[in-house]
Coordinates of C-alpha atoms in Angstrom, one line a residue:
M1 CA 15.4 -57.4 14.9
P2 CA 18.9 -58.1 14.0
K3 CA 21.4 -55.6 15.4
C4 CA 24.9 -54.1 14.3
I5 CA 27.2 -52.1 15.9
I6 CA 28.1 -48.5 14.9
D7 CA 30.9 -46.4 16.7
G8 CA 30.3 -48.9 19.8
R9 CA 26.5 -48.6 20.1
E10 CA 24.6 -51.4 19.2
V11 CA 21.8 -50.6 16.6
E12 CA 18.6 -52.4 15.3
F13 CA 17.7 -52.1 11.8
T14 CA 15.4 -53.6 9.5
P15 CA 17.0 -56.1 6.6
G16 CA 17.8 -54.2 3.8
Q17 CA 18.6 -51.0 5.3
N18 CA 21.8 -49.3 4.3
L19 CA 24.3 -47.6 6.9
I20 CA 23.1 -44.4 6.3
E21 CA 19.8 -45.0 7.1
V22 CA 20.6 -47.4 10.1
A23 CA 23.0 -44.7 11.3
K24 CA 20.4 -42.0 11.0
S25 CA 17.7 -44.2 13.2
A26 CA 20.3 -43.9 15.9
G27 CA 21.0 -40.4 15.7
I28 CA 24.6 -40.7 13.7
V29 CA 25.4 -38.3 11.0
I30 CA 27.0 -40.2 8.0
P31 CA 27.8 -37.5 5.4
G32 CA 26.9 -37.6 1.6
F33 CA 26.4 -35.8 -1.1
C34 CA 24.9 -38.1 -4.0
Y35 CA 22.6 -40.3 -1.7
H36 CA 19.0 -39.4 -1.4
P37 CA 16.4 -41.6 0.2
G38 CA 14.0 -41.2 -2.6
L39 CA 16.7 -41.8 -5.5
S40 CA 18.8 -44.9 -6.7
V41 CA 21.9 -45.7 -5.1
V42 CA 24.9 -44.5 -6.9
A43 CA 27.8 -44.3 -4.5
Q44 CA 29.7 -41.8 -6.9
C45 CA 30.8 -38.9 -4.1
R46 CA 32.4 -41.2 -1.7
M47 CA 31.8 -39.0 1.0
C48 CA 29.5 -41.6 3.3
A49 CA 33.1 -44.0 3.0
V50 CA 33.1 -45.9 6.1
E51 CA 35.4 -48.3 8.0
I52 CA 33.9 -51.8 8.3
E53 CA 35.6 -54.6 10.6
K54 CA 36.8 -57.5 8.3
M55 CA 36.7 -55.3 5.4
P56 CA 40.2 -54.2 3.9
K57 CA 38.8 -51.2 2.0
L58 CA 36.6 -48.5 3.1
Q59 CA 32.8 -48.8 2.0
T60 CA 30.3 -46.7 0.9
A61 CA 27.8 -46.5 3.5
C62 CA 25.0 -45.5 1.0
S63 CA 25.4 -48.9 -0.8
T64 CA 26.4 -51.0 2.1
A65 CA 23.4 -53.1 3.6
A66 CA 23.8 -53.6 7.3
T67 CA 23.9 -57.4 8.5
E68 CA 23.6 -58.8 11.8
G69 CA 26.8 -58.2 14.0
M70 CA 28.6 -56.0 11.5
V71 CA 30.8 -53.3 13.3
V72 CA 31.2 -50.2 11.9
K73 CA 33.3 -47.1 12.7
T74 CA 32.3 -43.4 11.1
R75 CA 34.7 -41.4 12.9
S76 CA 38.4 -43.0 12.5
E77 CA 41.4 -41.7 11.4
R78 CA 41.0 -43.8 8.1
V79 CA 37.4 -42.5 7.4
K80 CA 38.4 -38.6 8.5
D81 CA 41.5 -38.8 6.1
A82 CA 39.0 -40.0 3.6
Q83 CA 36.6 -37.3 4.0
K84 CA 38.9 -34.8 3.8
S85 CA 40.5 -36.1 0.9
V86 CA 36.9 -35.9 -0.6
M87 CA 36.0 -32.4 0.2
E88 CA 39.3 -31.1 -0.9
F89 CA 38.8 -32.9 -4.5
L90 CA 35.0 -31.4 -4.5
L91 CA 36.1 -28.0 -3.8
I92 CA 38.9 -27.7 -6.5
N93 CA 36.8 -26.1 -9.0
H94 CA 33.9 -24.8 -6.5
P95 CA 33.8 -21.0 -6.2
L96 CA 34.0 -18.9 -3.2
D97 CA 30.5 -17.3 -4.0
C98 CA 28.6 -18.3 -0.7
P99 CA 28.2 -14.4 0.2
I100 CA 25.9 -14.2 -3.2
C101 CA 24.8 -17.9 -3.6
D102 CA 20.9 -18.7 -2.8
K103 CA 21.9 -21.5 -1.2
A104 CA 24.0 -20.5 1.4
G105 CA 22.7 -21.1 4.6
E106 CA 21.2 -24.6 3.9
C107 CA 24.1 -25.9 1.7
D108 CA 25.3 -29.6 2.0
L109 CA 28.6 -28.7 0.7
Q110 CA 29.2 -25.8 3.2
D111 CA 28.1 -27.6 6.2
R112 CA 30.5 -30.6 4.9
S113 CA 33.1 -28.7 4.4
F114 CA 32.8 -27.0 7.9
D115 CA 32.5 -30.4 9.8
Y116 CA 34.4 -32.8 7.6
G117 CA 36.9 -30.5 5.3
S118 CA 40.5 -29.4 5.9
P119 CA 41.3 -25.4 6.3
Y120 CA 44.0 -25.8 3.4
Q121 CA 43.9 -26.2 0.1
R122 CA 46.9 -27.1 -2.4
Y123 CA 45.1 -26.5 -5.6
A124 CA 46.8 -23.6 -7.8
E125 CA 45.5 -24.2 -11.2
E126 CA 42.8 -22.2 -13.1
R127 CA 39.3 -23.2 -12.1
R128 CA 37.1 -24.4 -14.9
T129 CA 34.1 -21.7 -15.6
F130 CA 31.1 -22.1 -16.9
E131 CA 28.3 -19.3 -18.1
D132 CA 24.8 -19.4 -16.0
V133 CA 22.3 -21.1 -18.2
D134 CA 18.3 -20.6 -17.9
M135 CA 16.9 -23.9 -18.0
G136 CA 13.0 -22.5 -18.3
P137 CA 10.5 -20.7 -16.0
V138 CA 11.6 -22.5 -12.8
I139 CA 15.3 -23.2 -12.6
K140 CA 18.6 -21.2 -13.3
K141 CA 22.1 -23.4 -13.1
N142 CA 25.4 -22.2 -12.1
M143 CA 27.4 -25.1 -13.4
N144 CA 30.1 -23.6 -11.7
R145 CA 29.0 -24.9 -8.3
C146 CA 28.1 -28.5 -9.4
I147 CA 29.9 -31.4 -7.7
H148 CA 28.1 -34.1 -10.2
C149 CA 26.2 -35.9 -7.4
T150 CA 23.6 -36.7 -10.4
R151 CA 20.6 -36.1 -7.9
C152 CA 19.3 -34.1 -10.9
I153 CA 19.8 -36.9 -13.5
R154 CA 18.1 -39.5 -11.6
F155 CA 15.1 -37.6 -10.6
G156 CA 14.1 -36.6 -14.2
D157 CA 14.5 -40.6 -14.8
E158 CA 13.1 -42.0 -12.1
I159 CA 10.4 -39.6 -10.5
A160 CA 9.6 -37.2 -13.2
G161 CA 9.7 -39.8 -15.8
I162 CA 11.6 -37.3 -18.5
R163 CA 15.0 -38.2 -19.1
E164 CA 15.9 -34.3 -19.6
M165 CA 18.9 -34.0 -17.4
V166 CA 22.0 -35.8 -18.6
A167 CA 25.8 -35.5 -18.3
I168 CA 27.9 -34.3 -21.2
H169 CA 31.6 -34.8 -21.8
R170 CA 33.9 -36.5 -19.2
G171 CA 36.4 -35.7 -16.0
N172 CA 36.9 -32.1 -15.7
S173 CA 34.8 -31.1 -18.4
T174 CA 31.7 -32.8 -17.3
E175 CA 28.6 -30.5 -17.4
I176 CA 25.2 -31.4 -16.4
T177 CA 22.6 -30.1 -19.0
T178 CA 19.3 -31.0 -21.2
L179 CA 19.3 -32.7 -23.9
T180 CA 20.1 -30.6 -26.9
G181 CA 20.3 -27.6 -24.5
L182 CA 16.6 -27.3 -24.3
P183 CA 14.2 -25.7 -21.7
L184 CA 13.3 -28.3 -18.5
E185 CA 9.7 -30.0 -19.8
T186 CA 8.8 -31.6 -16.4
E187 CA 5.8 -30.0 -14.1
Y188 CA 8.2 -30.9 -11.2
A189 CA 11.1 -29.0 -12.1
G190 CA 11.0 -26.9 -8.5
N191 CA 12.3 -30.6 -7.3
Y192 CA 15.8 -29.9 -8.9
A193 CA 16.6 -27.1 -6.5
D194 CA 15.3 -28.6 -3.6
I195 CA 17.5 -31.7 -4.0
C196 CA 20.6 -29.8 -5.3
P197 CA 23.2 -30.1 -2.6
T198 CA 24.7 -27.0 -3.6
G199 CA 23.6 -23.5 -5.5
S200 CA 24.3 -24.9 -8.8
L201 CA 20.1 -25.3 -9.3
T202 CA 18.2 -22.7 -7.9
L203 CA 14.9 -21.3 -8.3
K204 CA 14.4 -18.2 -10.3
D205 CA 11.1 -17.4 -8.2
F206 CA 13.4 -17.2 -5.3
R207 CA 17.0 -16.0 -7.0
F208 CA 18.4 -12.9 -4.9
K209 CA 15.0 -12.5 -2.8
K210 CA 15.9 -13.3 0.9
R211 CA 18.9 -14.7 2.8
V212 CA 17.4 -18.3 4.2
W213 CA 18.7 -17.5 7.9
F214 CA 16.1 -14.7 7.7
L215 CA 13.0 -17.0 7.0
K216 CA 10.7 -18.4 9.5
K217 CA 9.8 -21.9 8.2
V218 CA 6.0 -23.1 8.8
P219 CA 4.9 -26.9 7.7
T220 CA 1.3 -26.8 6.2
I221 CA -0.4 -28.4 3.7
C222 CA -1.1 -27.7 -0.5
E223 CA -4.1 -26.3 -1.4
G224 CA -3.3 -27.2 -4.9
C225 CA -5.1 -30.5 -5.3
S226 CA -6.9 -33.3 -3.5
R227 CA -3.9 -35.2 -2.6
G228 CA -3.2 -32.6 0.2
C229 CA 1.1 -32.5 -0.2
S230 CA 3.0 -32.0 2.8
L231 CA 5.1 -28.9 2.6
E232 CA 6.7 -25.5 4.0
L233 CA 6.2 -22.3 3.5
H234 CA 9.0 -19.6 4.3
Q235 CA 7.9 -16.1 5.7
S236 CA 9.8 -12.8 6.6
D237 CA 7.9 -9.8 7.9
N238 CA 4.8 -11.6 7.1
V239 CA 5.9 -11.6 3.5
I240 CA 5.9 -15.5 1.9
Y241 CA 9.2 -15.7 0.1
R242 CA 9.2 -19.8 -1.0
C243 CA 7.5 -23.2 -0.7
V244 CA 9.4 -26.0 -0.6
A245 CA 8.4 -29.8 -0.4
R246 CA 8.2 -31.3 3.0
E247 CA 8.9 -35.3 3.6
N248 CA 5.6 -37.3 4.1
L249 CA 6.4 -40.6 2.6
E250 CA 2.5 -41.4 2.9
V251 CA 1.3 -39.0 0.9
N252 CA 3.7 -37.0 -1.3
K253 CA 7.4 -38.7 -0.5
Y254 CA 9.9 -35.8 -1.0
W255 CA 8.3 -34.1 -3.8
I256 CA 5.7 -31.1 -4.6
C257 CA 4.7 -30.3 -8.2
D258 CA 5.5 -26.6 -9.7
E259 CA 1.5 -25.8 -9.2
G260 CA 1.4 -26.3 -6.0
R261 CA 4.8 -24.9 -5.1
F262 CA 4.0 -21.6 -7.0
N263 CA 0.3 -21.5 -5.9
F264 CA 1.0 -19.1 -2.9
H265 CA 1.7 -16.0 -5.3
Y266 CA -1.8 -15.0 -5.3
V267 CA -2.0 -14.6 -1.5
Q268 CA 0.1 -11.6 -2.0
A269 CA -1.0 -10.2 -5.9
P270 CA -1.7 -6.7 -5.7
E271 CA -5.3 -8.0 -7.8
R272 CA -6.3 -9.6 -4.6
L273 CA -9.2 -7.8 -3.0
T274 CA -8.0 -7.5 0.9
E275 CA -10.7 -4.6 1.7
P276 CA -14.3 -4.7 1.6
A277 CA -16.1 -3.5 -1.0
A278 CA -19.8 -2.6 -2.3
R279 CA -21.5 -1.3 -5.3
Q280 CA -22.5 2.2 -5.0
G281 CA -23.6 4.1 -7.9
G282 CA -23.6 1.4 -10.4
S283 CA -19.4 0.4 -9.4
L284 CA -17.9 -1.5 -6.9
Q285 CA -16.3 0.7 -4.5
S286 CA -14.3 0.3 -1.3
A287 CA -16.5 0.7 2.0
E288 CA -16.4 0.3 5.4
W289 CA -17.4 -3.2 7.0
S290 CA -20.7 -2.2 8.2
V291 CA -21.5 -0.9 4.8
A292 CA -20.6 -3.7 2.9
V293 CA -21.9 -6.3 5.2
A294 CA -25.1 -4.5 5.2
K295 CA -25.1 -3.9 1.1
A296 CA -24.7 -8.1 1.2
K297 CA -27.5 -8.5 3.1
A298 CA -30.0 -6.2 1.3
T299 CA -28.6 -7.8 -1.7
I300 CA -30.1 -11.2 -0.9
V301 CA -33.2 -9.6 0.9
D302 CA -36.7 -11.2 -0.1
K303 CA -34.9 -13.2 -2.8
K304 CA -34.7 -17.0 -3.3
V305 CA -31.3 -17.7 -2.5
T306 CA -28.2 -20.1 -3.6
V307 CA -25.4 -20.5 -1.1
L308 CA -22.2 -22.1 -3.0
V309 CA -19.4 -23.5 -0.8
G310 CA -15.9 -23.8 -2.6
S311 CA -14.3 -27.1 -1.7
D312 CA -11.4 -25.0 -0.9
L313 CA -12.5 -24.3 2.7
T314 CA -11.5 -26.0 5.7
Q315 CA -13.9 -28.5 7.6
E316 CA -14.2 -26.2 10.5
E317 CA -15.6 -23.6 8.0
A318 CA -17.9 -25.9 6.0
L319 CA -19.4 -26.9 9.5
L320 CA -19.8 -23.5 10.1
L321 CA -21.8 -22.6 7.4
K322 CA -23.7 -25.8 7.6
E323 CA -24.9 -24.8 10.8
L324 CA -25.4 -21.5 10.4
A325 CA -27.0 -21.3 6.8
P326 CA -30.4 -21.9 8.1
K327 CA -30.5 -19.1 10.3
H328 CA -28.8 -16.3 8.1
F329 CA -30.1 -17.7 4.7
P330 CA -33.4 -19.3 5.3
G331 CA -34.6 -21.6 2.8
A332 CA -31.5 -21.4 0.2
A333 CA -30.5 -24.7 -1.1
M334 CA -26.6 -25.0 -0.7
F335 CA -23.8 -26.9 -2.8
H336 CA -20.5 -27.1 -3.1
F337 CA -18.2 -26.0 -6.1
G338 CA -14.4 -26.1 -7.0
T339 CA -13.1 -27.8 -10.3
P340 CA -15.4 -27.4 -13.3
G341 CA -16.5 -31.0 -14.4
I342 CA -15.9 -32.4 -10.7
T343 CA -18.7 -32.2 -9.0
A344 CA -18.3 -35.5 -6.7
G345 CA -15.6 -37.4 -5.1
Q346 CA -16.1 -40.1 -7.4
H347 CA -15.0 -37.9 -10.5
D348 CA -11.5 -37.1 -8.8
A349 CA -8.7 -39.0 -10.6
P350 CA -4.9 -39.1 -10.7
A351 CA -3.9 -36.1 -13.4
D352 CA -0.7 -37.7 -14.0
K353 CA 1.5 -40.7 -12.6
I354 CA 3.1 -38.9 -9.7
L355 CA 1.3 -36.5 -7.6
K356 CA -1.3 -34.5 -9.2
R357 CA -5.1 -34.9 -9.0
T358 CA -8.1 -34.0 -11.1
S359 CA -9.6 -31.9 -8.7
K360 CA -7.8 -28.8 -7.7
T361 CA -9.2 -27.8 -4.4
S362 CA -8.0 -29.8 -1.4
N363 CA -11.4 -30.4 0.4
L364 CA -13.2 -31.6 -1.8
H365 CA -13.5 -35.2 -0.3
G366 CA -13.9 -33.2 3.2
L367 CA -17.3 -31.9 2.1
E368 CA -18.4 -34.7 0.6
Q369 CA -17.9 -36.2 4.2
L370 CA -20.2 -33.0 5.6
G371 CA -22.7 -33.8 3.2
F372 CA -22.6 -31.1 1.0
E373 CA -23.7 -32.0 -2.6
G374 CA -21.8 -30.7 -5.8
L375 CA -23.0 -28.0 -8.1
V376 CA -24.1 -29.2 -11.5
T377 CA -26.9 -25.9 -12.2
L378 CA -28.3 -23.3 -9.9
P379 CA -31.8 -24.5 -9.0
R380 CA -34.3 -23.1 -11.0
G381 CA -35.6 -19.5 -9.7
T382 CA -32.6 -18.7 -8.1
E383 CA -32.4 -14.8 -8.1
A384 CA -29.5 -14.2 -5.4
V385 CA -26.3 -16.1 -5.0
V386 CA -24.3 -15.9 -2.0
V387 CA -20.9 -17.2 -3.1
F388 CA -18.0 -18.7 0.0
R389 CA -14.5 -19.1 -1.7
G390 CA -11.2 -19.8 0.1
G391 CA -9.4 -18.7 -3.1
R392 CA -8.8 -21.5 -5.3
A393 CA -12.0 -22.9 -6.3
T394 CA -13.0 -21.8 -9.9
L395 CA -16.2 -19.6 -9.9
P396 CA -18.9 -21.0 -11.9
D397 CA -21.2 -18.9 -14.4
L398 CA -23.6 -16.9 -12.2
G399 CA -25.6 -15.8 -15.1
G400 CA -25.8 -12.1 -14.1
L401 CA -27.7 -13.0 -11.1
A402 CA -27.4 -10.7 -7.8
T403 CA -24.3 -11.8 -6.2
V404 CA -22.4 -11.4 -2.9
G405 CA -18.9 -12.8 -2.2
V406 CA -17.3 -14.0 0.8
G407 CA -13.7 -14.6 1.0
V408 CA -10.7 -14.5 -1.4
F409 CA -11.2 -12.9 -4.9
T410 CA -9.2 -10.7 -7.2
A411 CA -10.7 -7.1 -8.3
A412 CA -11.7 -8.3 -11.6
E413 CA -13.8 -11.6 -10.3
A414 CA -15.3 -9.0 -8.0
E415 CA -16.6 -6.6 -10.7
A416 CA -19.8 -9.1 -10.7
F417 CA -20.5 -8.7 -7.1
Q418 CA -23.3 -6.4 -5.4
A419 CA -20.6 -6.8 -2.2
V420 CA -17.4 -8.7 -1.5
L421 CA -16.8 -9.5 2.4
P422 CA -12.7 -10.5 2.0
G423 CA -11.5 -13.7 3.7
L424 CA -8.6 -15.6 4.4
T425 CA -6.6 -18.0 2.3
F426 CA -5.1 -21.2 3.2
T427 CA -1.8 -19.3 4.3
E428 CA -3.7 -16.7 6.8
K429 CA -5.4 -19.8 8.8
S430 CA -5.4 -22.9 10.3
G431 CA -7.6 -25.6 9.8
T432 CA -8.3 -29.3 8.7
I433 CA -8.3 -30.1 5.3
V434 CA -9.5 -34.2 4.1
N435 CA -7.8 -35.5 1.0
F436 CA -8.5 -37.9 -1.7
E437 CA -7.9 -40.8 0.7
G438 CA -9.8 -39.6 3.1
R439 CA -6.6 -38.8 5.7
E440 CA -7.2 -35.8 7.9
Q441 CA -4.3 -33.1 7.7
Q442 CA -3.7 -29.8 9.4
L443 CA -3.5 -26.2 7.6
K444 CA -1.3 -24.0 9.8
R445 CA -1.3 -20.1 9.7
V446 CA 1.8 -19.0 8.2
I447 CA 1.2 -15.1 8.0
L448 CA -1.1 -12.8 9.5
P449 CA -4.4 -11.6 7.3
L450 CA -3.7 -9.0 4.5
G451 CA -5.5 -6.1 4.5
Q452 CA -8.6 -6.0 6.5
A453 CA -9.1 -9.8 5.6
K454 CA -11.1 -11.4 8.5
P455 CA -11.8 -15.0 9.7
L456 CA -15.3 -16.8 8.5
A457 CA -16.6 -16.8 11.8
E458 CA -16.0 -13.0 12.3
I459 CA -17.5 -12.4 9.0
L460 CA -20.6 -14.4 10.0
T461 CA -20.8 -12.8 13.3
M462 CA -20.7 -9.3 11.9
W463 CA -23.8 -10.3 9.3
A464 CA -25.8 -11.6 12.4
N465 CA -25.1 -8.2 14.1
V466 CA -25.5 -5.7 11.2
G467 CA -29.0 -4.4 9.8
A468 CA -29.3 -4.1 6.2
A469 CA -31.6 -1.4 5.4
A470 CA -30.7 1.0 8.4
V471 CA -26.6 1.0 8.0
V472 CA -27.2 1.6 4.3
A473 CA -29.2 4.3 4.5
R474 CA -26.8 5.9 7.3
A475 CA -24.1 5.6 4.7
G476 CA -26.0 7.5 2.2
A477 CA -25.4 4.2 -0.2
K478 CA -28.0 3.1 -2.7
V479 CA -29.2 -0.6 -2.4

């Protein structure tokens, strides 16, 4: 492989790589604002200027490809002076509102200012100011903090496929906005906040909720569709505050859609049922675990049972059901369900040109690998149904049959059940999912289970050890 020299170190590189990426591979940081590896190169912030031997002027590292024998200096006096000048220029109009800015603690401008800037500022003129602007349901804009990196404009043009962000006016009056001031239309708007190097574009959902240095970042996988994008969930005190994209060049690159970004809200929603419940006297009521399990068993006793397995469960959970179903539900037919109209992996297809898939559960293809067949209609003669669900799968029409729910349900959904045994969401467990490409990926537990929700293995253990008639009679419940 060809080699160049950066700050006295010999570094190998792939032909065509720019100097920022080559330096990064060697652990050398070249600062920048406008450069993003997933976007086109514009070289307009000038922060990444470096000194290259035999070139009279400083060169921008983002737009300069490494060549064999090139000698680069990233911390020479000329480079340091240029970096200080750039930082002074960028901070001329920037407000000193870090104490209230959501980006504080993870802001590129803060970090670069500390590492490369000057403690002094000579600018004494009045700063430009703008009003905060609501840019739709996802993004709030504070133009005062903008440094005109144009990452947002390029993301809309090149990734989202919607030319909706533009720069209007010129010079000190330049403003980043949408065409005709309309709200953002893309379903990937959250990425604008992710790639903004300052607090100019912020998530309304996270705005003023929590300081980032209090958050624990947990890498996991999105359950929003069969792509299985890599993401990070950020939690504090067992509360999830936000979700951001995690780089995975083989699956989702640097992006996630808004549907996947905000999907975690159902985990902590007040309507989620996290306590066991059993139908008593015609209404569904909270109950002890033993009573709820007994009610569930009594509901299906001596009936022809169909077991429905949500394709939002992990491979480990599905395999457990496959092995134990003959024992707990002898003679029962078993099918997977998840997305209306998607009963097999062959029906899964791209839902847009970026990331989304038509299967709105993450493990459809994994369940097919395990031999599960998709539900088209319930078998003739079915008298009772046991539904296992991870939270994302769409419940099919069960036609008023006696039904037991095991997993994640809302209070409204549970009204159709005789008993509900609350299970874990994708944020409360670890496990394996298989995406549409056959790629195995790992969910990682982010928070502890809420309420009395339990792992599936524990629920099935209780099912095996609780006697239906005896416990229900002891609890005074009607079966």
